[in-house]
Coordinates of C-alpha atoms in Angstrom, one line a residue:
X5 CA -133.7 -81.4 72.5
X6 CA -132.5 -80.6 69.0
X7 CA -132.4 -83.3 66.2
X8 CA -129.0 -83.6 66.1
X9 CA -129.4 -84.7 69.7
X10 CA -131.9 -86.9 69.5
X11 CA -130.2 -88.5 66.6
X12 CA -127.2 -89.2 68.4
X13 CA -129.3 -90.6 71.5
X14 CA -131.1 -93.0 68.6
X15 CA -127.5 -94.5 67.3
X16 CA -125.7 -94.9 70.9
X17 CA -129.0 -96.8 71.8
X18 CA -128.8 -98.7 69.0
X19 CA -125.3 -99.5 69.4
X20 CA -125.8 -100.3 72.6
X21 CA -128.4 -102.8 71.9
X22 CA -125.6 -104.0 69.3
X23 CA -122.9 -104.6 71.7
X24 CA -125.3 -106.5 74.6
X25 CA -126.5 -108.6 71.7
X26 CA -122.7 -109.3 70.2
X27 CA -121.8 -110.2 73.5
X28 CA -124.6 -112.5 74.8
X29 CA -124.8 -114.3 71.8
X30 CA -121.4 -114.2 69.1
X31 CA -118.5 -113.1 71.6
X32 CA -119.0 -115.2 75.1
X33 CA -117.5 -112.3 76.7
X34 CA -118.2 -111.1 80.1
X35 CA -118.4 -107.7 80.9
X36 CA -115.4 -105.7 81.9
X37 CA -114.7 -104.7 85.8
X38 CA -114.6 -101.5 85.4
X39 CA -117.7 -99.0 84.6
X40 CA -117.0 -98.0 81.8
X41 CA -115.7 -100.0 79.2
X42 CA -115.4 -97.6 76.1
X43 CA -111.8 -96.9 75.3
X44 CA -112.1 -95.0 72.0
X45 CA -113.5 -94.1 69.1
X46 CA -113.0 -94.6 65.7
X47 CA -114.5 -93.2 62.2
X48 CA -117.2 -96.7 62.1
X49 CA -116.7 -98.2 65.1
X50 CA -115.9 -98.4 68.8
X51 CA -113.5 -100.1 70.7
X52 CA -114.6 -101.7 74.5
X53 CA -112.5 -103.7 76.8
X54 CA -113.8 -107.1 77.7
X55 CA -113.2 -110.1 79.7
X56 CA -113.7 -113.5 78.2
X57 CA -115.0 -116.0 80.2
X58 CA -111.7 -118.0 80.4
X59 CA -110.1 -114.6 81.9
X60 CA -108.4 -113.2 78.9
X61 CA -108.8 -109.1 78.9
X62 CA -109.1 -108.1 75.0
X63 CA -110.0 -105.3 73.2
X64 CA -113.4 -105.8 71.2
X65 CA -113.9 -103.7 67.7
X66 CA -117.5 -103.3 66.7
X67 CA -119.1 -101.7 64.0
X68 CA -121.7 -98.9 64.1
X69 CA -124.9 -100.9 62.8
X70 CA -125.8 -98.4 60.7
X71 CA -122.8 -97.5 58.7
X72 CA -123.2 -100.3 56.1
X73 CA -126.5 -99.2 55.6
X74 CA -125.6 -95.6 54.9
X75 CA -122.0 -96.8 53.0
X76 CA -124.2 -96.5 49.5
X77 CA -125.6 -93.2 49.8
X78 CA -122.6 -91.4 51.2
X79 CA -120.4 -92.8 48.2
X80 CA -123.7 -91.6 45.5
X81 CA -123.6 -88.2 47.5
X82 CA -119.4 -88.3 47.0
X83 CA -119.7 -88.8 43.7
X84 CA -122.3 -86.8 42.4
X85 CA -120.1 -83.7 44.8
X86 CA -117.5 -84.9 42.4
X87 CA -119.3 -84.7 38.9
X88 CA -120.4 -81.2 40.2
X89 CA -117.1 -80.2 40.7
X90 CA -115.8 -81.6 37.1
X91 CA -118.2 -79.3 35.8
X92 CA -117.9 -76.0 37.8
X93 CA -113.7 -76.8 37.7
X94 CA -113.3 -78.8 34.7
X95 CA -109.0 -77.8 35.3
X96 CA -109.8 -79.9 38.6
X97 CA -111.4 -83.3 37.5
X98 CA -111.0 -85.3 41.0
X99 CA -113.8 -88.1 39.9
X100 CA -111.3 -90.9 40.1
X101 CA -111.6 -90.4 43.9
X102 CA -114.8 -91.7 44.0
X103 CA -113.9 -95.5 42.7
X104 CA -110.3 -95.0 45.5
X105 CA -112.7 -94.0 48.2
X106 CA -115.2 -97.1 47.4
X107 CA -112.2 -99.4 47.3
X108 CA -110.4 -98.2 50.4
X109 CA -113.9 -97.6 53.1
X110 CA -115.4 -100.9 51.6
X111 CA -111.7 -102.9 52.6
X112 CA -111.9 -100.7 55.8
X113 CA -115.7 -102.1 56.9
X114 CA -114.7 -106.1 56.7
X115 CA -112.8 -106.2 59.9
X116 CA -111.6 -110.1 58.5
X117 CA -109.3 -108.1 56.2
X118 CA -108.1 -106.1 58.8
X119 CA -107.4 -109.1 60.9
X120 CA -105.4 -110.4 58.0
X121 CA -103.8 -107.1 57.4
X122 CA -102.5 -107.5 61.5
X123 CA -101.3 -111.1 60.7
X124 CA -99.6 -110.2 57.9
X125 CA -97.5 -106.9 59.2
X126 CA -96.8 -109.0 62.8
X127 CA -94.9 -111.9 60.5
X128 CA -93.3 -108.8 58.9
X129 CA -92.1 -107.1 61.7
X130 CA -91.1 -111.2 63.9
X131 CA -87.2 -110.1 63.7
X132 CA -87.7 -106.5 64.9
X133 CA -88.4 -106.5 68.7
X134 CA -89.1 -102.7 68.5
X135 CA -92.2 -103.0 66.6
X136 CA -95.4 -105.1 67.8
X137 CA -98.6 -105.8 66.7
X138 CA -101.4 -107.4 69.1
X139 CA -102.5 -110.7 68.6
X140 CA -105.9 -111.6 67.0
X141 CA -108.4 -113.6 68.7
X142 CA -110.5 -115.4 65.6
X143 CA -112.8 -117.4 67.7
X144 CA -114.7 -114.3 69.0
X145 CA -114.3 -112.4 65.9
X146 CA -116.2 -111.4 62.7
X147 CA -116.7 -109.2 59.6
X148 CA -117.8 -106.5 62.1
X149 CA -116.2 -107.7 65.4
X150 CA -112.7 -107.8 65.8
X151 CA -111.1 -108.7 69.0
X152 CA -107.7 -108.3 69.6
X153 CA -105.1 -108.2 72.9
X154 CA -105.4 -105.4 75.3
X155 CA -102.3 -103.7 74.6
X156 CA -101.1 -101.0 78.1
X157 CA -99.3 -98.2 76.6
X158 CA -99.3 -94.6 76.2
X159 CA -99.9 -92.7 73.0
X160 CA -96.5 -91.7 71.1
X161 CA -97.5 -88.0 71.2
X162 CA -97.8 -88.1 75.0
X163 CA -94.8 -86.7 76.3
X164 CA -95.4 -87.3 79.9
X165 CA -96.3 -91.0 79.2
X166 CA -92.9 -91.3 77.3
X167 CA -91.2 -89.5 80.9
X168 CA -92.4 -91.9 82.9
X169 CA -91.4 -94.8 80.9
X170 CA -88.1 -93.8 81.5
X171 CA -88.2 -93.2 77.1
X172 CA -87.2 -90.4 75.1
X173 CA -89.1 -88.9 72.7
X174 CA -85.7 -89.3 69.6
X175 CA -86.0 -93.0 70.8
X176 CA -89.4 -93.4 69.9
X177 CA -89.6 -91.5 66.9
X178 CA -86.2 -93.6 65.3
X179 CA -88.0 -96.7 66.1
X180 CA -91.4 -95.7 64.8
X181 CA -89.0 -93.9 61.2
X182 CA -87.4 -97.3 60.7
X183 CA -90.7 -99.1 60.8
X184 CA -91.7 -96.6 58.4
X185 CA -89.1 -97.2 56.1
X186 CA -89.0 -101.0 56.5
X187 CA -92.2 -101.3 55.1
X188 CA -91.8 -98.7 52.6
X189 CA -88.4 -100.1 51.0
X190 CA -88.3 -104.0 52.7
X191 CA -92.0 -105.5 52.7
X192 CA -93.8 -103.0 50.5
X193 CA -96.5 -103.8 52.7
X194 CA -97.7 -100.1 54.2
X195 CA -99.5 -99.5 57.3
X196 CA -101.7 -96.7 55.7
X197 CA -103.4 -94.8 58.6
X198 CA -100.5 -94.5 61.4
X199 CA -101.8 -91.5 63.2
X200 CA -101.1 -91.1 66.6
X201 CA -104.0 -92.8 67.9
X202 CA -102.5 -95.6 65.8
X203 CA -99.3 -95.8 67.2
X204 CA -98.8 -96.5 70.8
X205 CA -95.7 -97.3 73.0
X206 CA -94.5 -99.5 76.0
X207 CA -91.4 -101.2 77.5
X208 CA -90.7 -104.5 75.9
X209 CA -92.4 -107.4 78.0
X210 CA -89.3 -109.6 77.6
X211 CA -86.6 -106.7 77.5
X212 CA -87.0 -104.7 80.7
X213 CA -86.0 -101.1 79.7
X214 CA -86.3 -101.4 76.2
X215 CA -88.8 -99.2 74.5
X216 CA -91.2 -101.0 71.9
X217 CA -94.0 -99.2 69.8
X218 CA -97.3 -101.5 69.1
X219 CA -98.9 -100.8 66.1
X220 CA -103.1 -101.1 66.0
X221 CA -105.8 -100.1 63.6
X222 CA -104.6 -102.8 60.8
X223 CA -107.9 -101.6 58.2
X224 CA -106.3 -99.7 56.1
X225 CA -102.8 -100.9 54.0
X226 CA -101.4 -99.9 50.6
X227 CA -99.0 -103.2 49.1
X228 CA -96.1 -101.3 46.9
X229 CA -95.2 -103.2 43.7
X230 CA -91.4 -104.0 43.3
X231 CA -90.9 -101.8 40.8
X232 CA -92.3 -99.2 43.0
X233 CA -90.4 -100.5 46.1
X234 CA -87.4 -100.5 44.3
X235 CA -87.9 -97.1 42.9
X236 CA -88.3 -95.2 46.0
X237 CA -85.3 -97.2 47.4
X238 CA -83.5 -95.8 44.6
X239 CA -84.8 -92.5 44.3
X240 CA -84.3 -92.3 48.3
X241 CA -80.3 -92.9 47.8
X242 CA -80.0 -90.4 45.3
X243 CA -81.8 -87.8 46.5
X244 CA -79.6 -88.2 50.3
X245 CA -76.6 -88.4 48.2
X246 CA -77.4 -85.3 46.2
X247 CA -77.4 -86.8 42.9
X248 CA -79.6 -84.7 41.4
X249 CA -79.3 -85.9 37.6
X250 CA -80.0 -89.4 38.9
X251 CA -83.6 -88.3 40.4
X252 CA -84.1 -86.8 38.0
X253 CA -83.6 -90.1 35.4
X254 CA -85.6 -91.8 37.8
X255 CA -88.5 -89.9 38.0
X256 CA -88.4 -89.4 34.1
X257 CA -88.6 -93.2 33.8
X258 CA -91.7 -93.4 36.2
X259 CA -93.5 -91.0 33.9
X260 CA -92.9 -88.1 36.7
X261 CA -92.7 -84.6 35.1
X262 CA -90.8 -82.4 38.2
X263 CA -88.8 -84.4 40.2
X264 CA -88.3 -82.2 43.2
X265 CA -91.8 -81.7 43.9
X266 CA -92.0 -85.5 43.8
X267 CA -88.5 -85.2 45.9
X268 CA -90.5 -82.4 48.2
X269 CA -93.3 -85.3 49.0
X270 CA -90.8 -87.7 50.2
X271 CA -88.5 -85.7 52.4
X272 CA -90.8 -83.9 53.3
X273 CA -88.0 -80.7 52.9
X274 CA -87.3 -79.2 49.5
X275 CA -84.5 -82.0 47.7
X276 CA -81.9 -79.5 47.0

């Protein structure tokens, strides 16, 4: 057995330990039906369906036990990478990554914030029936336990998922752009991580027929500033209209030196 292995055999132990203890003592929750109740993995965490004792199926987040322990001396090993780098590359000084990372992982291993995140974009989103986020369950939740609704759907990549639901793939993707861009230029408030494992889609509970994308993974946001908000609504308009000299004053009075690689970034196409 290598030690690779064995370590791996160590931490799913240990997590396992975790979960039994989690759920005896801080969730009340029974056991799912099923055999195996791992549906997925994540970068800290796992995600395990449950039954609570009143019935309710949910979806129950925990964190590795380890990765708060090892948080400190990834981020010294990150930013001594960094310093080395300054020096070797001193055209490429990337140490202000180090203080982004610390913010963003630290925000990203209290799953309250991420609850409040979820709370937050579902009272966004209450007059768009195409986008859903799944209710939070507080009373069997924590700062490394986060339970949330079972949400059945299929993955927005998966093709044959979208077939059978009777959904085309240009249906999806408009609903899952204007999302996008409602929380870009509306809210300001910016679902950060919405890869597809992120993003998953069903019919509409109430609206037989009607395609609906549900929105998980909450950890990670970015909140735009009105003058930011504003700006890329502005810059947007101009740059779809072709008026060049306008992104151009635009960019200028953000303090952005070429435009259409700024323009590039946010059509993801070159801007003229």
């Amino acid at each position: 057995m290598t030690s690779k292995s064995c370590l791996k055999r160590i931490l799913v132990a240990r997590h396992q330990r975790s979960l039994q203890s989690l759920i005896k003592h801080r969730l009340q929750l029974l056991p799912s039906r099923r055999s195996n109740t791992q549906t997925r993995l994540t970068k800290y965490s796992q995600v395990h369906k449950a039954v609570t004792k009143d019935g309710r199926e949910v979806a129950v987040k925990i964190q590795y036990p380890e990765i708060r322990h090892i948080f400190p001396t990834d981020m010294f090993t990150h930013e001594v990478v960094l310093e080395l780098l300054a020096i070797v590359f001193p055209d490429l000084d990337m140490r202000w990554m180090n203080e982004e990372f610390k913010n963003v992982l630290s925000q990203e291993l209290d799953f309250r914030l991420e609850a409040q995140n979820g709370e937050r974009a579902s009272r966004n989103f209450g007059n768009n029936p195409d986008i859903y986020v799944p209710k939070i369950y507080h009373g069997i939740s924590s700062s490394r336990v986060l339970s949330t609704e079972v949400i059945h759907g299929v993955k927005v990549t998966n093709l044959e998922g979208l077939e059978a639901l009777k959904l085309t793939p240009k249906e999806v993707m408009t609903k899952l752009t204007n999302s996008l861009a409602e929380q870009i230029f509306v809210s300001g408030f910016v679902h950060a991580d919405p890869h597809p494992g992120n993003v998953l889609v069903r019919h509409h509970p109430d609206m037989p027929g009607r395609g609906q994308v549900v929105l998980i993974d909450h950890g990670l946001y970015r909140e735009l500033s009105n003058e930011t908000r504003i700006f890329l609504c502005q810059f947007y308009e101009a740059a779809t209209r072709r008026n060049f000299d306008q992104c151009k004053s635009l960019c200028d009075a953000m303090g952005i030196s070429d435009w259409k690689i700024f323009g590039f970034f946010v059509l993801m196409r070159p801007v003229d």
